[in-house]
Coordinates of C-alpha atoms in Angstrom, one line a residue:
Chain G
M1 CA 0.0 0.0 0.0
I2 CA 1.3 3.4 -1.0
L3 CA -0.2 6.8 -1.1
E4 CA 1.2 8.9 -3.9
V5 CA 0.5 12.6 -4.6
K6 CA 1.7 14.0 -7.9
N7 CA 1.8 17.6 -8.8
L8 CA -1.3 18.5 -6.8
Q9 CA -2.8 21.9 -7.2
C10 CA -5.7 23.4 -5.3
I11 CA -7.3 26.8 -5.9
R12 CA -9.9 28.3 -3.7
G13 CA -11.6 31.2 -5.3
D14 CA -8.8 33.1 -6.9
R15 CA -6.2 32.1 -4.3
E16 CA -3.7 29.4 -5.0
L17 CA -3.5 27.3 -1.8
F18 CA -0.7 25.0 -3.1
T19 CA 0.7 24.0 -6.4
D20 CA 2.9 21.3 -7.7
L21 CA 2.8 19.4 -4.5
S22 CA 4.2 15.9 -4.6
F23 CA 4.9 13.3 -1.9
Q24 CA 4.7 9.7 -1.1
L25 CA 3.6 7.9 2.0
E26 CA 4.3 4.3 2.7
A27 CA 3.6 1.8 5.4
N28 CA 5.1 2.6 8.8
Q29 CA 5.2 6.3 8.0
L30 CA 3.7 9.3 9.7
M31 CA 3.3 12.6 7.9
I32 CA 2.9 15.8 9.8
L33 CA 1.5 18.6 7.8
E34 CA 2.6 22.1 8.9
G35 CA 1.4 25.5 7.9
Q36 CA -0.1 28.7 9.2
N37 CA -3.8 29.2 9.4
G38 CA -5.3 29.4 6.0
S39 CA -2.4 27.7 4.3
G40 CA -4.6 24.9 3.0
K41 CA -3.9 22.0 5.4
T42 CA -7.6 21.1 5.7
T43 CA -8.1 21.4 2.0
L44 CA -5.2 19.1 1.3
L45 CA -6.5 16.5 3.8
R46 CA -10.0 16.7 2.3
S47 CA -8.4 16.3 -1.2
L48 CA -6.6 13.2 0.0
C49 CA -10.0 11.8 1.1
G50 CA -11.6 12.7 -2.2
L51 CA -14.0 15.1 -0.4
Y52 CA -12.5 18.0 -2.3
L53 CA -11.7 17.7 -5.9
Q54 CA -8.2 18.9 -6.7
D55 CA -7.7 21.3 -9.6
E56 CA -4.7 19.6 -11.0
G57 CA -2.6 16.5 -10.3
D58 CA -3.3 13.0 -9.1
I59 CA -3.8 11.2 -5.9
L60 CA -3.0 7.6 -6.2
W61 CA -3.7 4.8 -3.8
D62 CA -1.8 1.6 -4.7
G63 CA -1.2 3.2 -8.1
V64 CA -4.8 3.9 -9.0
P65 CA -6.4 7.3 -8.8
I66 CA -8.7 7.6 -5.8
Q67 CA -11.6 8.9 -7.8
K68 CA -11.6 5.7 -9.8
Q69 CA -11.8 3.4 -6.8
D70 CA -14.2 5.1 -4.3
E71 CA -15.2 2.1 -2.3
N72 CA -11.9 0.2 -2.3
Y73 CA -10.1 3.3 -1.2
H74 CA -12.7 4.1 1.5
R75 CA -12.2 0.7 3.0
D76 CA -8.6 1.5 3.7
L77 CA -9.3 5.1 4.8
L78 CA -10.3 6.6 8.1
Y79 CA -10.8 10.4 8.1
L80 CA -11.4 12.4 11.2
G81 CA -12.1 16.1 10.5
H82 CA -13.0 19.1 12.6
L83 CA -16.5 17.6 13.0
N84 CA -16.8 14.5 15.2
G85 CA -19.5 12.8 13.1
I86 CA -21.4 11.6 16.1
K87 CA -25.1 12.1 16.7
A88 CA -26.0 14.0 19.8
D89 CA -29.3 12.1 20.3
L90 CA -27.6 8.7 20.4
T91 CA -25.7 7.1 23.3
V92 CA -22.0 6.7 23.2
I93 CA -22.2 3.0 22.4
E94 CA -24.8 3.4 19.8
N95 CA -22.7 6.0 18.1
L96 CA -19.7 3.8 18.1
R97 CA -21.5 0.7 16.9
I98 CA -23.3 2.5 14.1
N99 CA -20.2 4.3 12.9
A100 CA -18.3 1.0 12.9
A101 CA -21.1 -0.7 10.9
L102 CA -21.2 2.1 8.3
A103 CA -17.5 1.7 7.9
G104 CA -18.1 -2.0 7.2
N105 CA -17.0 -3.5 10.6
T106 CA -19.2 -5.4 13.0
P107 CA -17.2 -5.5 16.2
S108 CA -18.5 -7.5 19.2
L109 CA -19.8 -5.7 22.3
D110 CA -16.5 -6.7 24.1
V111 CA -14.5 -4.9 21.4
L112 CA -16.6 -1.8 21.7
M113 CA -16.5 -1.7 25.4
G114 CA -12.8 -2.3 25.3
A115 CA -12.3 0.6 23.0
L116 CA -14.4 2.9 25.3
D117 CA -12.4 1.7 28.3
T118 CA -9.1 2.5 26.6
I119 CA -10.3 5.9 25.4
G120 CA -11.4 6.8 28.9
L121 CA -15.2 6.6 28.6
Y122 CA -15.7 3.6 30.8
A123 CA -19.2 3.7 32.3
F124 CA -20.3 6.4 29.9
E125 CA -21.6 3.9 27.3
D126 CA -25.3 4.6 27.9
F127 CA -24.9 8.4 28.1
P128 CA -26.5 10.4 25.3
T129 CA -23.5 12.1 23.7
S130 CA -25.3 15.5 24.0
Q131 CA -24.6 15.3 27.7
L132 CA -20.8 14.9 27.2
S133 CA -18.2 17.6 27.3
Q134 CA -16.4 18.8 24.2
G135 CA -13.4 16.7 25.0
Q136 CA -15.5 13.6 25.7
K137 CA -17.3 14.0 22.4
R138 CA -13.9 14.1 20.7
R139 CA -13.0 10.9 22.6
V140 CA -16.1 9.2 21.2
A141 CA -14.9 10.1 17.7
L142 CA -11.4 9.0 18.5
A143 CA -12.7 5.6 19.7
R144 CA -13.2 4.8 16.1
L145 CA -9.5 4.6 15.6
L146 CA -9.3 1.7 18.0
I147 CA -12.0 -0.3 16.1
S148 CA -11.1 0.6 12.6
K149 CA -9.3 -1.7 10.3
A150 CA -8.3 1.1 7.9
K151 CA -4.7 1.3 6.8
L152 CA -4.5 5.1 6.2
W153 CA -5.6 7.5 8.9
I154 CA -6.2 11.1 7.9
L155 CA -6.6 13.2 11.0
D156 CA -7.3 16.9 11.0
E157 CA -6.1 18.6 14.2
P158 CA -6.8 15.4 16.3
F159 CA -5.5 16.9 19.5
V160 CA -7.9 19.8 19.7
A161 CA -10.1 19.8 22.8
L162 CA -8.3 16.9 24.5
D163 CA -6.7 17.1 28.0
V164 CA -3.1 16.1 28.7
A165 CA -3.9 12.5 29.4
A166 CA -5.9 12.1 26.2
V167 CA -3.2 13.8 24.2
E168 CA -0.7 11.2 25.5
L169 CA -3.1 8.4 24.8
L170 CA -3.7 9.5 21.3
Q171 CA 0.0 9.9 20.7
T172 CA 0.4 6.2 21.7
I173 CA -2.5 5.1 19.5
I174 CA -1.0 6.9 16.5
A175 CA 2.5 5.5 17.3
N176 CA 1.0 1.9 17.6
H177 CA -0.8 2.3 14.3
V178 CA 2.4 3.4 12.5
D179 CA 4.3 0.5 14.3
N180 CA 1.8 -2.0 12.9
G181 CA 2.3 -1.0 9.3
G182 CA -0.2 1.8 9.2
M183 CA 0.1 5.2 7.7
V184 CA -1.0 8.5 9.3
V185 CA -1.3 11.9 7.8
L186 CA -2.2 14.6 10.4
T187 CA -2.1 18.3 11.0
T188 CA -1.1 19.4 14.5
H189 CA 1.0 21.7 16.6
Q190 CA 1.8 18.8 18.9
E191 CA 4.8 16.5 18.6
V192 CA 4.1 12.8 18.0
P193 CA 6.9 10.7 19.3
L194 CA 7.2 7.4 17.5
T195 CA 8.8 4.2 18.7
S196 CA 9.6 3.0 15.2
G197 CA 8.8 4.1 11.7
K198 CA 9.5 7.3 10.0
I199 CA 8.2 10.9 10.4
K200 CA 7.8 13.0 7.3
R201 CA 7.2 16.7 7.5
L202 CA 5.5 18.7 4.8
S203 CA 5.2 22.5 5.1
L204 CA 2.6 24.4 3.2
N205 CA 4.3 27.7 4.2
E206 CA 6.2 28.2 0.9
K207 CA 4.9 31.6 0.2
P208 CA 5.0 34.5 2.6
L209 CA 1.5 35.5 3.8
D210 CA 1.5 39.1 2.5
D211 CA 2.2 37.8 -1.0
G212 CA -1.2 37.9 -2.5
E213 CA -2.6 40.8 -0.6
C214 CA -4.3 43.6 -2.4
Chain J
M1 CA -22.9 -7.2 -1.0
L2 CA -23.8 -8.4 2.5
I3 CA -21.9 -5.5 4.0
M4 CA -23.7 -3.1 1.8
F5 CA -27.1 -4.5 2.8
N6 CA -26.1 -4.4 6.4
A7 CA -25.0 -0.7 6.2
F8 CA -28.3 0.1 4.4
W9 CA -30.2 -1.4 7.4
V10 CA -28.0 0.2 10.0
L11 CA -28.5 3.7 8.4
L12 CA -32.3 3.2 8.0
K13 CA -32.6 2.1 11.6
R14 CA -30.4 4.9 12.8
D15 CA -32.6 7.5 11.2
L16 CA -35.7 5.9 12.6
L17 CA -34.1 5.8 16.1
L18 CA -33.1 9.4 15.9
A19 CA -36.7 10.4 15.0
L20 CA -37.9 8.3 17.9
R21 CA -35.7 10.3 20.2
R22 CA -37.0 13.5 18.7
R23 CA -40.6 12.8 18.0
S24 CA -41.6 16.5 17.8
E25 CA -40.1 16.7 14.3
V26 CA -42.4 14.0 13.0
F27 CA -45.5 15.5 14.6
T28 CA -44.9 19.0 13.3
V29 CA -45.1 17.8 9.7
L30 CA -48.3 15.8 10.5
F31 CA -50.0 18.7 12.3
F32 CA -49.0 21.2 9.6
F33 CA -50.7 18.9 7.1
L34 CA -53.9 18.7 9.2
I35 CA -54.0 22.4 9.9
V36 CA -53.6 23.4 6.3
I37 CA -56.4 21.1 5.4
S38 CA -58.7 22.3 8.1
L39 CA -58.2 25.9 7.1
F40 CA -59.7 25.5 3.7
P41 CA -63.3 24.8 4.8
L42 CA -63.1 27.9 7.1
G43 CA -62.1 30.1 4.2
V44 CA -64.1 28.6 1.3
G45 CA -67.3 27.7 3.1
S46 CA -68.6 24.3 4.2
E47 CA -71.2 23.4 1.6
D48 CA -71.0 19.7 0.7
A49 CA -70.5 20.2 -3.0
T50 CA -67.8 22.8 -2.7
L51 CA -65.8 20.6 -0.2
K52 CA -66.0 17.6 -2.4
K53 CA -64.8 19.6 -5.3
I54 CA -61.8 21.1 -3.6
A55 CA -60.8 18.1 -1.5
P56 CA -58.5 16.4 -4.0
G57 CA -56.5 19.6 -4.6
V58 CA -56.4 20.6 -1.0
V59 CA -55.1 17.2 0.2
W60 CA -52.3 17.2 -2.4
I61 CA -51.3 20.8 -1.9
A62 CA -51.2 20.3 1.9
A63 CA -49.1 17.1 1.3
L64 CA -46.7 19.0 -1.0
L65 CA -46.2 21.8 1.5
A66 CA -45.8 19.4 4.4
S67 CA -43.2 17.4 2.6
T68 CA -41.2 20.5 1.6
L69 CA -41.4 21.6 5.3
A70 CA -39.7 18.3 6.3
L71 CA -37.0 18.4 3.6
D72 CA -34.4 20.6 5.1
R73 CA -34.0 18.2 7.9
L74 CA -33.2 15.3 5.6
F75 CA -29.5 16.0 5.4
A76 CA -29.0 19.2 7.4
N77 CA -28.4 17.6 10.8
D78 CA -25.9 15.1 9.3
Y79 CA -24.2 17.9 7.5
V80 CA -23.7 20.0 10.7
D81 CA -22.4 17.2 12.9
G82 CA -20.1 15.7 10.3
A83 CA -22.0 12.4 10.0
L84 CA -22.7 13.1 6.3
E85 CA -19.0 13.6 5.5
Q86 CA -18.3 10.2 7.2
L87 CA -21.2 8.7 5.2
T88 CA -19.7 9.8 1.9
L89 CA -16.3 8.2 3.0
A90 CA -17.9 4.9 4.0
P91 CA -16.9 1.9 1.9
Q92 CA -20.5 1.6 0.5
S93 CA -22.0 3.1 -2.6
L94 CA -23.3 6.5 -1.6
P95 CA -26.5 6.2 -3.7
I96 CA -27.5 3.2 -1.7
M97 CA -26.9 5.0 1.6
V98 CA -28.8 8.0 0.3
F99 CA -31.7 5.6 -0.6
A100 CA -31.8 4.4 3.0
K101 CA -32.1 8.0 4.2
M102 CA -34.9 8.6 1.7
I103 CA -36.8 5.6 2.8
A104 CA -36.5 6.6 6.5
H105 CA -37.6 10.1 5.5
W106 CA -40.7 8.8 3.7
L107 CA -41.5 6.5 6.6
L108 CA -41.4 9.5 9.0
T109 CA -43.0 12.2 6.9
G110 CA -44.9 10.6 4.0
L111 CA -46.4 7.5 5.5
P112 CA -48.0 9.4 8.4
L113 CA -49.8 11.6 5.9
V114 CA -51.2 8.5 4.1
L115 CA -52.4 7.0 7.4
I116 CA -54.1 10.2 8.6
S117 CA -55.7 10.9 5.3
P118 CA -59.0 9.1 6.1
L119 CA -59.6 11.8 8.7
V120 CA -59.4 14.3 5.9
G121 CA -61.9 12.4 4.0
L122 CA -64.3 12.7 6.9
F123 CA -63.7 16.5 7.1
Y124 CA -64.6 16.9 3.5
H125 CA -67.6 14.4 3.4
L126 CA -65.8 12.2 0.9
P127 CA -67.4 8.8 0.0
T128 CA -65.6 5.7 1.4
S129 CA -64.4 4.5 -2.0
T130 CA -62.8 7.9 -2.6
I131 CA -61.0 7.8 0.7
G132 CA -59.5 4.4 -0.4
V133 CA -58.4 6.0 -3.7
M134 CA -56.9 8.9 -1.8
M135 CA -54.8 6.7 0.4
L136 CA -53.7 4.7 -2.6
V137 CA -52.5 7.7 -4.6
L138 CA -50.9 9.3 -1.6
L139 CA -49.1 6.0 -1.1
L140 CA -47.8 6.2 -4.6
G141 CA -47.1 9.9 -4.7
T142 CA -45.5 10.7 -1.4
P143 CA -42.4 8.6 -2.0
V144 CA -41.9 10.6 -5.2
L145 CA -42.1 13.8 -3.2
S146 CA -39.4 12.5 -0.8
M147 CA -37.2 11.4 -3.6
I148 CA -37.4 14.5 -5.7
G149 CA -37.2 16.6 -2.6
A150 CA -34.0 14.9 -1.5
I151 CA -32.2 16.1 -4.7
A152 CA -33.1 19.7 -3.9
A153 CA -32.2 19.3 -0.2
A154 CA -28.8 18.0 -1.2
L155 CA -28.2 20.8 -3.7
T156 CA -29.1 23.5 -1.2
L157 CA -27.2 22.0 1.7
G158 CA -25.2 24.5 3.7
L159 CA -26.5 27.5 1.9
R160 CA -27.9 30.4 3.9
G161 CA -31.7 30.6 3.5
G162 CA -31.6 27.1 2.0
G163 CA -35.0 26.3 3.4
V164 CA -36.9 28.8 1.2
L165 CA -34.7 27.9 -1.8
V166 CA -35.7 24.2 -1.4
S167 CA -39.4 25.1 -1.7
L168 CA -38.7 27.2 -4.8
L169 CA -36.7 24.5 -6.4
V170 CA -38.9 21.6 -5.6
L171 CA -42.5 22.8 -5.7
P172 CA -42.5 23.2 -9.6
L173 CA -41.1 19.7 -9.8
Y174 CA -44.0 18.4 -7.7
I175 CA -46.6 19.6 -10.3
P176 CA -47.0 16.3 -12.2
V177 CA -47.6 14.4 -8.9
L178 CA -50.1 17.1 -7.9
V179 CA -52.0 17.0 -11.2
Y180 CA -52.3 13.2 -11.5
G181 CA -52.7 12.6 -7.8
S182 CA -55.6 15.0 -7.4
G183 CA -56.9 14.0 -10.8
A184 CA -57.3 10.4 -9.6
I185 CA -59.2 11.4 -6.5
S186 CA -61.6 13.7 -8.5
T187 CA -62.1 11.0 -11.1
S188 CA -63.0 8.4 -8.5
M189 CA -66.0 10.5 -7.5
V190 CA -67.4 10.4 -11.0
V191 CA -69.3 7.2 -11.8
G192 CA -68.1 5.3 -14.8
L193 CA -64.6 6.7 -15.2
S194 CA -61.5 4.6 -14.6
I195 CA -58.7 5.9 -12.3
Q196 CA -56.3 3.3 -13.7
P197 CA -54.4 5.7 -16.1
Y198 CA -53.7 8.0 -13.1
L199 CA -52.4 5.1 -11.0
L200 CA -50.2 3.9 -13.8
L201 CA -48.8 7.3 -14.4
L202 CA -48.1 7.9 -10.7
S203 CA -46.4 4.4 -10.5
A204 CA -44.3 5.4 -13.5
F205 CA -43.2 8.6 -11.7
M206 CA -42.3 6.6 -8.7
L207 CA -40.2 4.1 -10.6
L208 CA -38.5 6.9 -12.5
A209 CA -37.7 8.7 -9.2
L210 CA -36.6 5.4 -7.7
I211 CA -34.0 4.9 -10.5
F212 CA -32.6 8.4 -10.8
S213 CA -33.0 10.3 -7.5
P214 CA -30.5 8.3 -5.4
W215 CA -27.8 8.9 -7.9
A216 CA -28.7 12.5 -8.5
T217 CA -28.8 13.2 -4.8
A218 CA -25.5 11.4 -4.1
S219 CA -23.8 13.6 -6.8
A220 CA -25.4 16.7 -5.3
L221 CA -24.2 15.8 -1.8
K222 CA -20.7 15.4 -3.1
I223 CA -20.8 18.9 -4.6
S224 CA -22.3 20.4 -1.5
L225 CA -19.6 18.9 0.7
E226 CA -16.7 20.3 -1.3

């Protein structure tokens, strides 16, 4: 499995976010995306998922453009954006089970409870998510990482709203995934220490900010 | 294939469960339908002949308005909390997932109208056989409203003032259903005329919507999510 990005260009309105962007990501690699606010980090991540159609260039998964293999690619992909994707009217466990089922997994109750235990939501399983705090809601979303069988994780600011303990926990989860042959692309201002594997860095700050001002 | 079917059921059940947790949304549509219908006799007068004459049109117009009222909730909640984005990234074909949402939407907003329509028949002094026909054409027509409406709801997703825009987009597209739906009810009150052509046309609309709307809606959703 390999994620290849070739000469990617994205234009929003009349602003060029990035152009001629190329990189490769292989198993056991973590890519940290850097850039100031508005530099196009989220747009790049959404392009990698196929949610945003790039203006130029190709994104290849296993050598095939992702637009040509929607379902196959989605099976290997887990995306966590700014929105948690959980329903406020459902309980924690219902959210987790439904999200897993929609992603094509049917984990047993033990697996689900184990994931909630690990993520620090033990005994919260029957709470409606509307009653949880912001950080706890984020944890419900992150519990998906523990259940998912996806190879490629694309995480947009995954550390936001988490407390110190949860940040450490997430760092471990990400490091474990990379250890086990996974790939992770993320944007963050947090360091992610790895026990093995390789960290790649990509900066979208090529142009000074005052360049396009008028 | 099995996974796809499973995901279809999971999503359908999820939407029904969400509606169960928030019943008011279902009831607002139903009461809106009933109120619009009961306003007409107050405005037009309650002579038997007049009521019978306007009943078919009133029922259908109320059904159209009630179904547009429900449309902006079809995808809006999922859009706001990010569930829709996850749905488009799920390893299942998006049109199938969209179809599950349409069915849930119809079960929650279309089917209640069908079931409550005999009450309308009593308001308007309709003969029993006509009430039967009315239920039948509503059963054929309301799924079309949900399916056409879903396309418009997907197109206007995330736009400011999207609710009004949906009505403007979708009401003209509802005209054929209105014409043939109310035509069938009127015809059933005339002795000697067959309502079969109306039923066949409505069924044809339904099949057409069934084939095209999940794909059109899925494409519209992808555009709206960009």
